[in-house]
Structures are given as C-alpha cells and as structure tokens.
Amino acid sequence: MSAAANGAGVPVVVTGIGVACSIGVGVEPFAASLRAGRTGIRRQDGQVSAPLAGFDFAHAVGAVPGLPQELSRRALRKAGRSLPAVQAAVAAALQAWTGAGLPAADLPGSQVGVVVGGNNVTGAAAYRMAERFRGDPVAVPGRFALHVQDTDHVGVLSEILAITGEGYTVGGAAASGNLAVIHGARMVRSGAARACLVVGAMTELSPVDRQSYLALGAMADPAAAPDDDVLCRPFDTTRRGFVAGEGTAALLLEAEPSARARGVRPLARVAGEAMALSANSLADPSEEVEVAVMSTALARAGARPEQLDYVNTHGTASRLGDEVEAAALRRVLGRDSGAWVNATKALTGHCLCGAGAVEAVATVVQMTHGFVHPNPHLGMPLTGELRFAGRQAEPARIGLALSNGFGFGGLHSAVVFAGEVA
Amino acid sequence: MEQNDIFAMVRGNLSTVIPELDADEITMDATLTDLGCNSIDRAEVVTMTMSDMGIHVPVMEFQEAGDIRSLVRLLARHTA
C-alpha cells in the first residue's frame, strides 16, 4: 500500500463523501440503512425498482450538516429549476464538500476540479419533454437545451461551488461512477488539481430505456414473478437480473499534503485503480479482463490479493454478470482469502451511471464505521468458495477494499481504497 | 385577453421560476432582470406564459420588451 506504487505522483485521499439514493439522503442515514440491510427496492405500479422517492431538494440541502447559509441559498437559487438528477447530485456534493471542511478552507477554485461520471442520464427528462412537445411544441422552454445535456451537472456544480479548475463528464455506462473516481484520482495525482469533486450521476430511466433493458434480458422482469417484491438477489442461484435504482453519490478527492495542511483527517486513500476494455461492443462481461483490472488495481496499490479485506462487487444480480464476476473473484482472491464479498445493489438497486460512486461511498462508510452490510436475500449462493456477506451486518475491520464497476460495451474497472491513513 | 389576466400569469410564472421572490416586488414597472432573472429565467417565464395563453410569439420580438408592462402589451397584441 505504499503511496509510490501508483507511480510518481501525489497520494490521493478521500476527505468528504455524500450520497442521495433510495436508502438514504446523507451519509449517516445511508450508513444506518446499510447496517440494517434495509432495501430501497419496492413494487409499485407494476414495476419493481429502488426509486429516490419523496426527494425534496430544499429539504435535502437543509439537512446537510454544517452547510453555511450562503452556500445553501446559492444552491437553492442555482439548482431550483434543475432536473431531479442534478438536484440529487448537488445535495450529495454539498455533503461531501461540507464534510471535507471546504467551505472554511482557503482553497482557490482554480485548484479544484469536478468530474461527473455518466452518459445519457437525461433519457427520462427527454421522454417527459417529448410528451409535453407533442401536446404543445411552444411549451418547451429554452432552459431544456441546457438541462438535456449530461454536462449540466458540471455547470451547475461548478457554479454553486465556485469551481474553476478542470471539469467534464466521463461516460462509461454502468462503470461511469468508477471511471469518475479514476479520472478524479488521476487529476489530483498528476498535480492538475489539488482537489477534485467526483460525482456518479443518477440515471432516471424512461419507459423506453426500461423496455429495452427488459427486452435485452438484463433487467429482472416483475411480470415474470408477480409474487416476488425483492426480485434482486445478487450471487443467488435464483437471481433474475438487475433491478434499477435511482441514486447519486459524491466524493471529494484531495492531494494528501493538501488535506494534511488543512488538518483534515482523510476517510480513506484511493490506493490504486485500473480500467480496461474487452474489445467487445455487447453486454457480456469478460472474466479475463475482470481478473486483469482487479489484479492491476491491486498491484498499483502495492498490495497483494490476500491483503484484501473487502470486495464491493459490481454484483447486479444479472444471470451472466454475477457468474462471471464470481469466477473472476475466485481467481483473483485464491482459495484462502478471508475477504468479504458484498453486493450493495441488493439494497440500492442498480444505480447505473451512479452505481460506482454510490458503492465507493458505501465502501468508505463500511471502512470508517467498521462493518460489512448484509446481502439480505442471498439464500443459495452460486458458489461456496467466496465469503459472501450474509443476512446480518457483521463487524469488520476493513483496511483494504476493492470496488468493481463494469459497463455494457466491454468497460471494466476496479478501484482500491486503503483505510487508516491519517 | 385582458392585460390584467396576462399580468397575473406572468406574476405566477415568475414565482414558479424564482420561488423566493416577494410577490409585492412584481409590478408592471419592474423588469425581469431587476427581479433577479437571468436570460434563461426570462425565456422560461415567457415560454410558460405563451403556453398558458396558447399563443406563439417569435422569440426575437421579446428583445424590445424591457419592463413587465411592455411584455404584457406584446403578449396581448398576439391574442386579438
């Protein structure tokens, strides 16, 4: 876990985290839900999903611990008309920003970057606007030309937080959140920024998106199991496919010397990361490339697989995806590994573009709070060779964790977090 | 459509776009910019009001409309 293992560069730490998803808006509510194994998945109107139900922007901003009034007022004014995904991202970002102590810090905006993971996240909004357009074309506001762009996240976050360093979106389908962490870490490590706000964008599916995932066979079909309201059972032999979740999360990544100079205790270190393609445009994952990214991320962290305490799998509950990931994990971890293998999507649903960031935050929360959250509906694991999290939370000391993120189109990524860095 | 009715629509839409606005500040003599609207806010108030009225006015015409009075008059002209 030496800081130099990632090559010559500045060590990168996590100094703030934030989240807004079906099981919690705010780090402590989210942590409590994780510990309790509370799932946000529910059946409603013939669909099973984990919606960000009842999210109220003003309430979410008001609930950010320690948020200065000026920043609160600014957020409400600048994002009051934004799409739900952007408002949720602002709420998560304010939690991370405030948690990192940045409102009081003397950190010039030009030395801060922002990377938002996500592509095509405005499908549901475009669908709603198309319906309005069919009723009355003139009712489409000019504002929508801004809102329909994924990069609206970048503009709104930068304006609220006065960020004037580098900023952009990184697209990687369901690997987007992880790719944002990877890009943000590299931005800081290279010295291009002292700190970088990393966000995984919330994906709000339109009915068309949903239908295409069902037709592809990737999404669990609620009509095929009318009595099953859980539907999402990662790594269970009875799993049926992924269940969509709505959620976003933010991490404030910072150069370790900067955090030290500010007297801020890091939550974790971004110790290593890896991303690779499998030269495949389809939806199926590659065991070889999964093994490669996990091994490379560990090597870059200067760590050996047997040192791993925890793996936050991509674990969507898809038939093929879980089988391939379990096989890859058996190869990476070996037979004697004591690492917990967990699936946050059992609780949050699959947050798609946001997933990697939500799960990075879930991983850091379990490291700092000392537990492994349940995988509550895992009854018949597809293999006995991995130490899957069970139906109850377990106390755990997690010093080294790995979080996977894979996306359609051959995108594979893994990030290693190391704890106890202060 | 009476200018008073159109003014009421503009006032309602302004409050939607800028919720923290004090309704008493919204007068015929005020400009949308004075009330805190940026260019995107102004365009949205106009779009919402046109939609409420069921009319379409080319965007270019609004460049002349400075205060709310001239905006309301412009919209009223298109309802005849």
Short mmCIF file of C-alpha atoms in Angstrom, two decimals:
data_model
loop_
_atom_site.label_atom_id
_atom_site.label_comp_id
_atom_site.label_asym_id
_atom_site.label_seq_id
_atom_site.Cartn_x
_atom_site.Cartn_y
_atom_site.Cartn_z
CA MET A 1 0.00 0.00 0.00
CA SER A 2 2.90 2.36 -0.50
CA ALA A 3 1.91 5.73 -1.84
CA ALA A 4 4.51 5.43 -4.59
CA ALA A 5 3.09 2.24 -6.09
CA ASN A 6 0.84 4.18 -8.46
CA GLY A 7 3.90 5.79 -9.98
CA ALA A 8 5.38 9.18 -9.28
CA GLY A 9 2.50 11.29 -8.15
CA VAL A 10 0.75 12.88 -5.24
CA PRO A 11 -1.06 10.45 -2.91
CA VAL A 12 -4.84 10.90 -3.19
CA VAL A 13 -7.19 10.72 -0.25
CA VAL A 14 -10.95 10.94 0.24
CA THR A 15 -11.78 13.83 2.55
CA GLY A 16 -15.53 14.06 2.01
CA ILE A 17 -18.43 11.85 0.92
CA GLY A 18 -22.10 12.39 0.14
CA VAL A 19 -24.99 10.35 -1.15
CA ALA A 20 -28.63 10.59 -2.21
CA CYS A 21 -30.27 7.27 -3.03
CA SER A 22 -33.30 5.15 -2.16
CA ILE A 23 -31.90 4.09 1.23
CA GLY A 24 -30.63 7.43 2.40
CA VAL A 25 -30.06 11.08 1.62
CA GLY A 26 -27.00 11.94 3.70
CA VAL A 27 -24.10 9.82 4.89
CA GLU A 28 -25.43 8.86 8.32
CA PRO A 29 -28.95 7.86 7.13
CA PHE A 30 -27.26 5.86 4.35
CA ALA A 31 -24.87 4.21 6.84
CA ALA A 32 -27.79 3.28 9.10
CA SER A 33 -29.65 1.68 6.19
CA LEU A 34 -26.56 -0.23 5.08
CA ARG A 35 -26.03 -1.58 8.60
CA ALA A 36 -29.69 -2.59 8.90
CA GLY A 37 -29.69 -4.19 5.45
CA ARG A 38 -32.65 -2.02 4.52
CA THR A 39 -33.52 -2.23 0.84
CA GLY A 40 -34.97 0.58 -1.22
CA ILE A 41 -36.42 -1.88 -3.72
CA ARG A 42 -40.21 -1.94 -3.89
CA ARG A 43 -43.03 -2.91 -6.22
CA GLN A 44 -45.18 -0.04 -7.44
CA ASP A 45 -47.43 0.36 -10.49
CA GLY A 46 -46.33 -2.97 -11.92
CA GLN A 47 -42.65 -2.08 -11.66
CA VAL A 48 -40.01 -3.14 -9.21
CA SER A 49 -37.30 -0.56 -8.63
CA ALA A 50 -35.49 1.43 -5.95
CA PRO A 51 -36.67 4.99 -6.60
CA LEU A 52 -35.38 8.15 -4.93
CA ALA A 53 -38.90 8.51 -3.58
CA GLY A 54 -40.03 11.69 -1.87
CA PHE A 55 -36.78 13.51 -2.57
CA ASP A 56 -37.22 17.21 -1.84
CA PHE A 57 -34.33 19.43 -2.90
CA ALA A 58 -34.82 22.18 -0.33
CA HIS A 59 -35.15 19.62 2.45
CA ALA A 60 -32.09 17.71 1.26
CA VAL A 61 -29.99 20.89 1.17
CA GLY A 62 -31.32 21.98 4.57
CA ALA A 63 -30.30 18.62 6.04
CA VAL A 64 -26.62 18.87 5.08
CA PRO A 65 -24.73 19.02 8.41
CA GLY A 66 -22.80 22.26 8.86
CA LEU A 67 -23.72 23.77 5.49
CA PRO A 68 -23.17 27.56 5.57
CA GLN A 69 -26.32 29.54 4.89
CA GLU A 70 -24.78 31.40 1.95
CA LEU A 71 -23.95 28.13 0.18
CA SER A 72 -27.40 26.77 0.93
CA ARG A 73 -29.07 29.86 -0.52
CA ARG A 74 -26.85 29.72 -3.58
CA ALA A 75 -27.62 26.04 -4.20
CA LEU A 76 -31.37 26.58 -3.95
CA ARG A 77 -31.21 29.53 -6.33
CA LYS A 78 -28.88 27.95 -8.90
CA ALA A 79 -30.42 24.46 -8.98
CA GLY A 80 -34.00 25.23 -8.04
CA ARG A 81 -35.16 24.55 -11.62
CA SER A 82 -32.70 21.73 -12.34
CA LEU A 83 -33.64 18.17 -13.22
CA PRO A 84 -34.07 15.77 -10.29
CA ALA A 85 -30.76 14.06 -11.10
CA VAL A 86 -28.85 17.34 -10.88
CA GLN A 87 -30.61 18.36 -7.66
CA ALA A 88 -29.73 14.99 -6.11
CA ALA A 89 -26.13 15.43 -7.26
CA VAL A 90 -26.00 18.91 -5.72
CA ALA A 91 -27.27 17.52 -2.41
CA ALA A 92 -24.64 14.76 -2.42
CA ALA A 93 -21.90 17.19 -3.48
CA LEU A 94 -22.76 19.65 -0.69
CA GLN A 95 -22.50 16.81 1.84
CA ALA A 96 -19.05 15.84 0.53
CA TRP A 97 -17.90 19.47 0.25
CA THR A 98 -19.03 20.40 3.75
CA GLY A 99 -17.84 17.10 5.23
CA ALA A 100 -14.38 17.83 3.81
CA GLY A 101 -14.39 21.20 5.56
CA LEU A 102 -14.08 23.08 2.27
CA PRO A 103 -16.48 25.96 2.98
CA ALA A 104 -13.98 27.21 5.57
CA ALA A 105 -10.85 26.25 3.62
CA ASP A 106 -8.61 28.62 1.77
CA LEU A 107 -8.61 26.53 -1.41
CA PRO A 108 -8.75 28.57 -4.65
CA GLY A 109 -11.49 27.46 -7.06
CA SER A 110 -8.89 27.27 -9.82
CA GLN A 111 -7.20 24.40 -7.97
CA VAL A 112 -10.39 22.37 -7.73
CA GLY A 113 -11.76 20.14 -10.49
CA VAL A 114 -15.03 18.33 -11.00
CA VAL A 115 -15.63 15.03 -12.79
CA VAL A 116 -19.15 13.70 -13.25
CA GLY A 117 -19.49 10.06 -14.25
CA GLY A 118 -22.41 9.37 -16.55
CA ASN A 119 -23.65 9.34 -20.11
CA ASN A 120 -27.21 9.58 -21.46
CA VAL A 121 -28.56 10.29 -17.99
CA THR A 122 -31.33 12.61 -19.20
CA GLY A 123 -33.42 9.99 -21.02
CA ALA A 124 -36.38 10.21 -18.65
CA ALA A 125 -36.41 14.01 -18.80
CA ALA A 126 -36.26 13.96 -22.61
CA TYR A 127 -39.13 11.48 -22.65
CA ARG A 128 -41.24 13.73 -20.43
CA MET A 129 -40.40 16.78 -22.54
CA ALA A 130 -41.29 14.88 -25.73
CA GLU A 131 -44.74 14.24 -24.27
CA ARG A 132 -45.12 17.94 -23.49
CA PHE A 133 -43.88 18.80 -27.00
CA ARG A 134 -46.49 16.57 -28.61
CA GLY A 135 -49.18 18.43 -26.66
CA ASP A 136 -47.79 21.92 -27.31
CA PRO A 137 -44.44 22.44 -29.06
CA VAL A 138 -44.15 26.01 -27.77
CA ALA A 139 -44.22 24.72 -24.19
CA VAL A 140 -40.62 23.50 -24.47
CA PRO A 141 -38.51 26.04 -22.55
CA GLY A 142 -35.10 27.23 -23.72
CA ARG A 143 -33.80 26.01 -20.39
CA PHE A 144 -34.21 22.45 -21.63
CA ALA A 145 -31.37 22.99 -24.14
CA LEU A 146 -29.13 23.22 -21.06
CA HIS A 147 -30.88 20.62 -18.93
CA VAL A 148 -30.84 17.88 -21.58
CA GLN A 149 -27.03 17.82 -21.58
CA ASP A 150 -25.31 15.46 -19.18
CA THR A 151 -22.76 18.25 -18.70
CA ASP A 152 -25.41 20.39 -16.98
CA HIS A 153 -24.24 18.57 -13.85
CA VAL A 154 -20.76 20.05 -14.34
CA GLY A 155 -22.03 23.57 -14.97
CA VAL A 156 -24.41 23.65 -12.01
CA LEU A 157 -21.97 22.09 -9.52
CA SER A 158 -19.15 24.38 -10.61
CA GLU A 159 -21.33 27.49 -10.35
CA ILE A 160 -22.61 26.64 -6.86
CA LEU A 161 -19.18 25.66 -5.52
CA ALA A 162 -17.17 28.29 -7.50
CA ILE A 163 -15.02 25.59 -9.11
CA THR A 164 -12.86 26.95 -11.94
CA GLY A 165 -10.35 24.14 -12.46
CA GLU A 166 -10.82 21.23 -14.88
CA GLY A 167 -14.29 19.78 -15.31
CA TYR A 168 -16.12 17.33 -17.56
CA THR A 169 -18.28 14.23 -17.69
CA VAL A 170 -16.82 10.77 -18.14
CA GLY A 171 -19.07 8.26 -19.86
CA GLY A 172 -18.78 4.56 -19.18
CA ALA A 173 -22.34 3.20 -18.94
CA ALA A 174 -22.68 1.31 -15.63
CA ALA A 175 -18.94 1.75 -14.99
CA SER A 176 -19.29 5.56 -15.12
CA GLY A 177 -19.12 6.17 -11.37
CA ASN A 178 -15.92 4.17 -11.06
CA LEU A 179 -14.45 5.92 -14.08
CA ALA A 180 -15.18 9.29 -12.48
CA VAL A 181 -13.28 8.19 -9.36
CA ILE A 182 -10.41 7.01 -11.54
CA HIS A 183 -10.29 10.26 -13.54
CA GLY A 184 -10.58 12.41 -10.45
CA ALA A 185 -7.82 10.49 -8.69
CA ARG A 186 -5.55 10.86 -11.71
CA MET A 187 -6.31 14.58 -11.94
CA VAL A 188 -5.15 15.06 -8.36
CA ARG A 189 -2.26 12.62 -8.55
CA SER A 190 -0.89 14.38 -11.63
CA GLY A 191 -0.98 17.74 -9.90
CA ALA A 192 -3.58 19.19 -12.30
CA ALA A 193 -5.77 19.92 -9.26
CA ARG A 194 -5.35 19.95 -5.51
CA ALA A 195 -8.84 18.57 -5.06
CA CYS A 196 -11.47 17.09 -7.31
CA LEU A 197 -15.17 16.66 -6.69
CA VAL A 198 -16.22 13.31 -8.17
CA VAL A 199 -19.88 12.52 -8.77
CA GLY A 200 -21.68 9.49 -10.19
CA ALA A 201 -24.78 10.83 -11.92
CA MET A 202 -28.22 9.50 -11.09
CA THR A 203 -29.78 7.65 -14.01
CA GLU A 204 -33.53 8.10 -14.21
CA LEU A 205 -34.82 5.55 -16.74
CA SER A 206 -37.53 6.43 -19.24
CA PRO A 207 -40.17 3.82 -20.11
CA VAL A 208 -38.28 3.28 -23.39
CA ASP A 209 -34.98 2.66 -21.58
CA ARG A 210 -36.71 0.27 -19.20
CA GLN A 211 -38.34 -1.68 -22.02
CA SER A 212 -35.05 -2.06 -23.85
CA TYR A 213 -33.33 -3.45 -20.73
CA LEU A 214 -36.21 -5.92 -20.30
CA ALA A 215 -36.05 -6.93 -23.96
CA LEU A 216 -32.31 -7.46 -23.61
CA GLY A 217 -32.96 -9.81 -20.69
CA ALA A 218 -30.64 -7.85 -18.41
CA MET A 219 -33.34 -6.41 -16.15
CA ALA A 220 -35.44 -8.59 -13.84
CA ASP A 221 -38.98 -8.71 -15.23
CA PRO A 222 -41.53 -8.04 -12.47
CA ALA A 223 -44.30 -9.55 -14.62
CA ALA A 224 -42.45 -12.88 -14.65
CA ALA A 225 -42.51 -13.07 -10.85
CA PRO A 226 -45.68 -11.33 -9.68
CA ASP A 227 -45.33 -12.55 -6.07
CA ASP A 228 -41.69 -11.56 -5.67
CA ASP A 229 -41.19 -7.99 -4.47
CA VAL A 230 -37.48 -8.46 -3.78
CA LEU A 231 -36.52 -9.51 -7.28
CA CYS A 232 -32.87 -8.53 -6.76
CA ARG A 233 -30.69 -11.34 -5.35
CA PRO A 234 -27.05 -10.81 -6.28
CA PHE A 235 -24.99 -14.03 -6.39
CA ASP A 236 -28.02 -16.21 -5.61
CA THR A 237 -28.74 -19.19 -7.86
CA THR A 238 -32.32 -17.85 -8.24
CA ARG A 239 -31.29 -14.34 -9.39
CA ARG A 240 -33.31 -12.92 -12.25
CA GLY A 241 -31.47 -9.82 -13.45
CA PHE A 242 -30.85 -6.32 -12.21
CA VAL A 243 -33.39 -4.02 -10.59
CA ALA A 244 -32.98 -0.34 -11.42
CA GLY A 245 -32.21 2.09 -8.62
CA GLU A 246 -32.04 5.87 -8.52
CA GLY A 247 -29.08 7.30 -6.74
CA THR A 248 -26.05 9.51 -6.92
CA ALA A 249 -23.01 9.98 -4.72
CA ALA A 250 -20.08 12.34 -4.43
CA LEU A 251 -16.52 12.03 -3.16
CA LEU A 252 -14.11 14.85 -2.52
CA LEU A 253 -10.69 13.57 -3.58
CA GLU A 254 -7.74 15.61 -2.40
CA ALA A 255 -3.98 15.60 -2.52
CA GLU A 256 -2.81 14.14 0.78
CA PRO A 257 -0.44 17.07 1.51
CA SER A 258 -3.35 19.48 1.00
CA ALA A 259 -5.54 17.56 3.44
CA ARG A 260 -2.69 17.39 5.94
CA ALA A 261 -2.01 21.13 5.63
CA ARG A 262 -5.68 21.83 6.34
CA GLY A 263 -5.62 19.49 9.33
CA VAL A 264 -8.31 17.28 7.84
CA ARG A 265 -8.35 13.58 8.67
CA PRO A 266 -8.84 11.54 5.48
CA LEU A 267 -11.56 8.90 5.36
CA ALA A 268 -9.55 6.63 3.06
CA ARG A 269 -6.86 6.65 0.40
CA VAL A 270 -7.52 5.97 -3.29
CA ALA A 271 -4.67 3.50 -3.42
CA GLY A 272 -4.95 2.04 -6.91
CA GLU A 273 -7.20 1.90 -9.90
CA ALA A 274 -7.44 0.20 -13.26
CA MET A 275 -9.67 0.32 -16.32
CA ALA A 276 -9.60 -1.85 -19.43
CA LEU A 277 -11.73 -2.73 -22.43
CA SER A 278 -12.52 -6.22 -23.65
CA ALA A 279 -12.80 -5.23 -27.34
CA ASN A 280 -16.49 -6.11 -27.25
CA SER A 281 -19.45 -3.87 -28.03
CA LEU A 282 -22.05 -6.19 -26.49
CA ALA A 283 -23.43 -6.51 -22.97
CA ASP A 284 -21.45 -9.54 -21.80
CA PRO A 285 -18.56 -9.11 -19.37
CA SER A 286 -15.13 -10.69 -19.73
CA GLU A 287 -13.73 -12.86 -16.94
CA GLU A 288 -10.19 -12.31 -18.25
CA VAL A 289 -10.50 -8.52 -18.23
CA GLU A 290 -12.20 -8.52 -14.82
CA VAL A 291 -9.26 -10.50 -13.44
CA ALA A 292 -6.89 -8.09 -15.19
CA VAL A 293 -8.40 -4.87 -13.81
CA MET A 294 -8.69 -6.21 -10.26
CA SER A 295 -5.11 -7.51 -10.33
CA THR A 296 -3.76 -4.31 -11.87
CA ALA A 297 -5.58 -2.05 -9.40
CA LEU A 298 -4.15 -4.11 -6.52
CA ALA A 299 -0.65 -4.06 -8.00
CA ARG A 300 -0.84 -0.29 -8.46
CA ALA A 301 -1.87 -0.04 -4.80
CA GLY A 302 1.23 -2.01 -3.93
CA ALA A 303 -0.98 -4.67 -2.38
CA ARG A 304 -1.34 -8.43 -2.68
CA PRO A 305 -4.78 -10.05 -3.18
CA GLU A 306 -4.56 -11.87 0.17
CA GLN A 307 -4.40 -8.49 1.92
CA LEU A 308 -7.89 -7.61 0.73
CA ASP A 309 -10.49 -7.40 3.49
CA TYR A 310 -13.49 -6.49 1.38
CA VAL A 311 -14.77 -6.52 -2.19
CA ASN A 312 -17.69 -4.36 -3.28
CA THR A 313 -18.68 -6.32 -6.36
CA HIS A 314 -20.38 -4.94 -9.43
CA GLY A 315 -22.89 -7.68 -8.45
CA THR A 316 -26.06 -6.65 -10.26
CA ALA A 317 -27.93 -9.98 -9.92
CA SER A 318 -27.75 -10.49 -13.67
CA ARG A 319 -27.54 -14.17 -14.67
CA LEU A 320 -24.28 -13.97 -16.58
CA GLY A 321 -22.67 -10.96 -14.88
CA ASP A 322 -22.66 -12.42 -11.37
CA GLU A 323 -21.41 -15.79 -12.58
CA VAL A 324 -18.50 -14.23 -14.47
CA GLU A 325 -17.61 -11.90 -11.59
CA ALA A 326 -17.69 -14.77 -9.07
CA ALA A 327 -15.37 -16.78 -11.32
CA ALA A 328 -13.00 -13.83 -11.72
CA LEU A 329 -13.01 -13.20 -7.96
CA ARG A 330 -12.17 -16.83 -7.21
CA ARG A 331 -9.15 -16.49 -9.48
CA VAL A 332 -8.01 -13.15 -8.02
CA LEU A 333 -8.60 -13.96 -4.35
CA GLY A 334 -7.50 -17.59 -4.35
CA ARG A 335 -8.83 -20.28 -2.05
CA ASP A 336 -7.76 -18.97 1.34
CA SER A 337 -8.97 -15.41 1.11
CA GLY A 338 -10.84 -14.03 4.07
CA ALA A 339 -12.19 -11.07 2.08
CA TRP A 340 -15.86 -10.29 2.44
CA VAL A 341 -17.66 -10.25 -0.92
CA ASN A 342 -20.61 -7.90 -0.95
CA ALA A 343 -23.30 -6.51 -3.26
CA THR A 344 -24.63 -3.05 -2.40
CA LYS A 345 -27.10 -3.25 -5.31
CA ALA A 346 -29.17 -5.69 -3.22
CA LEU A 347 -30.10 -2.61 -1.16
CA THR A 348 -29.85 0.34 -3.55
CA GLY A 349 -30.83 -1.37 -6.79
CA HIS A 350 -28.54 -0.81 -9.77
CA CYS A 351 -27.91 2.94 -9.89
CA LEU A 352 -26.33 2.53 -13.36
CA CYS A 353 -24.17 5.61 -14.04
CA GLY A 354 -24.28 6.49 -10.34
CA ALA A 355 -23.50 2.97 -9.11
CA GLY A 356 -19.72 3.22 -8.92
CA ALA A 357 -19.85 6.37 -6.82
CA VAL A 358 -22.66 5.11 -4.57
CA GLU A 359 -20.66 1.94 -4.00
CA ALA A 360 -17.40 3.83 -3.43
CA VAL A 361 -19.22 5.75 -0.69
CA ALA A 362 -20.74 2.51 0.65
CA THR A 363 -17.24 1.02 0.77
CA VAL A 364 -15.74 4.02 2.56
CA VAL A 365 -18.65 4.07 5.03
CA GLN A 366 -18.09 0.40 5.89
CA MET A 367 -14.35 1.08 6.31
CA THR A 368 -14.88 4.07 8.60
CA HIS A 369 -17.80 2.55 10.53
CA GLY A 370 -16.28 -0.93 10.85
CA PHE A 371 -18.93 -3.24 9.47
CA VAL A 372 -19.98 -5.24 6.43
CA HIS A 373 -23.54 -4.60 5.32
CA PRO A 374 -25.88 -7.55 4.69
CA ASN A 375 -26.78 -9.08 1.34
CA PRO A 376 -30.19 -9.81 2.86
CA HIS A 377 -31.79 -12.05 0.25
CA LEU A 378 -28.87 -14.29 -0.57
CA GLY A 379 -30.21 -17.76 0.26
CA MET A 380 -28.43 -20.07 -2.18
CA PRO A 381 -25.02 -18.64 -3.16
CA LEU A 382 -23.85 -19.62 -6.63
CA THR A 383 -20.53 -20.74 -5.17
CA GLY A 384 -19.29 -21.85 -1.77
CA GLU A 385 -15.78 -20.57 -2.46
CA LEU A 386 -16.39 -16.89 -1.73
CA ARG A 387 -17.11 -15.33 1.67
CA PHE A 388 -20.37 -13.60 0.80
CA ALA A 389 -21.93 -11.15 3.24
CA GLY A 390 -24.91 -12.80 4.92
CA ARG A 391 -28.31 -11.75 6.17
CA GLN A 392 -26.97 -9.72 9.08
CA ALA A 393 -24.36 -6.97 9.25
CA GLU A 394 -21.00 -8.17 10.58
CA PRO A 395 -18.47 -6.11 12.50
CA ALA A 396 -15.34 -5.90 10.36
CA ARG A 397 -12.04 -4.09 10.30
CA ILE A 398 -11.59 -3.14 6.65
CA GLY A 399 -8.10 -1.87 5.87
CA LEU A 400 -8.04 -2.66 2.17
CA ALA A 401 -11.08 -2.74 -0.11
CA LEU A 402 -11.71 -3.16 -3.81
CA SER A 403 -14.76 -1.87 -5.69
CA ASN A 404 -15.66 -3.14 -9.15
CA GLY A 405 -17.62 -1.36 -11.87
CA PHE A 406 -18.43 -2.88 -15.25
CA GLY A 407 -20.41 -1.44 -18.15
CA PHE A 408 -22.01 -2.53 -21.40
CA GLY A 409 -19.62 -2.26 -24.30
CA GLY A 410 -16.66 -4.04 -22.71
CA LEU A 411 -15.92 -1.45 -19.98
CA HIS A 412 -14.22 -2.94 -16.91
CA SER A 413 -12.85 -1.07 -13.91
CA ALA A 414 -11.69 -1.57 -10.34
CA VAL A 415 -10.67 0.86 -7.59
CA VAL A 416 -8.73 0.03 -4.41
CA PHE A 417 -9.31 2.01 -1.23
CA ALA A 418 -6.99 1.82 1.76
CA GLY A 419 -8.06 2.83 5.24
CA GLU A 420 -6.34 4.11 8.38
CA VAL A 421 -4.25 6.64 6.56
CA ALA A 422 -4.32 9.54 8.98
CA MET B 1 -57.45 38.60 -23.14
CA GLU B 2 -57.23 41.43 -20.59
CA GLN B 3 -53.78 42.78 -19.74
CA ASN B 4 -54.56 42.19 -16.07
CA ASP B 5 -55.07 38.49 -16.74
CA ILE B 6 -51.80 38.28 -18.62
CA PHE B 7 -50.01 40.14 -15.83
CA ALA B 8 -51.39 37.63 -13.33
CA MET B 9 -49.99 34.80 -15.47
CA VAL B 10 -46.57 36.46 -15.71
CA ARG B 11 -46.57 37.04 -11.96
CA GLY B 12 -47.48 33.38 -11.27
CA ASN B 13 -44.83 32.07 -13.64
CA LEU B 14 -42.20 34.38 -12.19
CA SER B 15 -42.95 32.98 -8.75
CA THR B 16 -42.52 29.47 -10.13
CA VAL B 17 -39.17 30.29 -11.70
CA ILE B 18 -37.89 32.33 -8.71
CA PRO B 19 -39.76 30.98 -5.68
CA GLU B 20 -38.04 33.29 -3.18
CA LEU B 21 -39.37 36.39 -4.95
CA ASP B 22 -41.63 38.66 -2.89
CA ALA B 23 -44.90 38.91 -4.83
CA ASP B 24 -45.18 42.64 -3.96
CA GLU B 25 -42.00 43.31 -5.93
CA ILE B 26 -43.61 42.10 -9.14
CA THR B 27 -45.11 45.24 -10.64
CA MET B 28 -45.80 46.42 -14.19
CA ASP B 29 -42.84 48.81 -13.93
CA ALA B 30 -40.29 46.18 -12.85
CA THR B 31 -38.07 44.40 -15.35
CA LEU B 32 -37.49 40.67 -15.18
CA THR B 33 -33.78 41.37 -14.85
CA ASP B 34 -34.37 43.70 -11.87
CA LEU B 35 -36.29 40.87 -10.24
CA GLY B 36 -33.28 38.58 -10.49
CA CYS B 37 -33.96 36.71 -13.74
CA ASN B 38 -31.02 35.66 -15.87
CA SER B 39 -31.52 35.17 -19.62
CA ILE B 40 -32.66 31.56 -19.19
CA ASP B 41 -35.13 32.55 -16.44
CA ARG B 42 -36.57 35.34 -18.63
CA ALA B 43 -37.02 32.98 -21.57
CA GLU B 44 -38.75 30.43 -19.35
CA VAL B 45 -41.21 32.96 -17.92
CA VAL B 46 -42.10 33.98 -21.48
CA THR B 47 -42.41 30.36 -22.68
CA MET B 48 -44.63 29.41 -19.74
CA THR B 49 -46.87 32.42 -20.26
CA MET B 50 -47.21 31.78 -24.01
CA SER B 51 -48.10 28.18 -23.23
CA ASP B 52 -50.71 29.30 -20.67
CA MET B 53 -52.20 31.64 -23.28
CA GLY B 54 -51.99 29.14 -26.12
CA ILE B 55 -50.10 31.54 -28.39
CA HIS B 56 -46.73 31.63 -30.07
CA VAL B 57 -44.68 34.80 -30.43
CA PRO B 58 -41.30 34.67 -32.19
CA VAL B 59 -38.52 34.95 -29.61
CA MET B 60 -36.91 37.91 -31.44
CA GLU B 61 -39.91 40.14 -30.67
CA PHE B 62 -39.23 39.94 -26.93
CA GLN B 63 -35.91 41.73 -27.28
CA GLU B 64 -37.81 45.03 -27.31
CA ALA B 65 -39.77 44.21 -24.16
CA GLY B 66 -37.95 45.89 -21.27
CA ASP B 67 -40.35 46.07 -18.33
CA ILE B 68 -43.22 43.75 -17.50
CA ARG B 69 -45.70 46.31 -18.89
CA SER B 70 -44.24 46.09 -22.39
CA LEU B 71 -44.01 42.30 -22.13
CA VAL B 72 -47.70 42.10 -21.21
CA ARG B 73 -48.64 44.51 -24.04
CA LEU B 74 -46.67 42.46 -26.55
CA LEU B 75 -48.37 39.25 -25.46
CA ALA B 76 -51.79 40.99 -25.50
CA ARG B 77 -51.24 42.10 -29.11
CA HIS B 78 -50.93 38.46 -30.15
CA THR B 79 -54.22 37.39 -28.57
CA ALA B 80 -56.52 39.57 -30.64
#
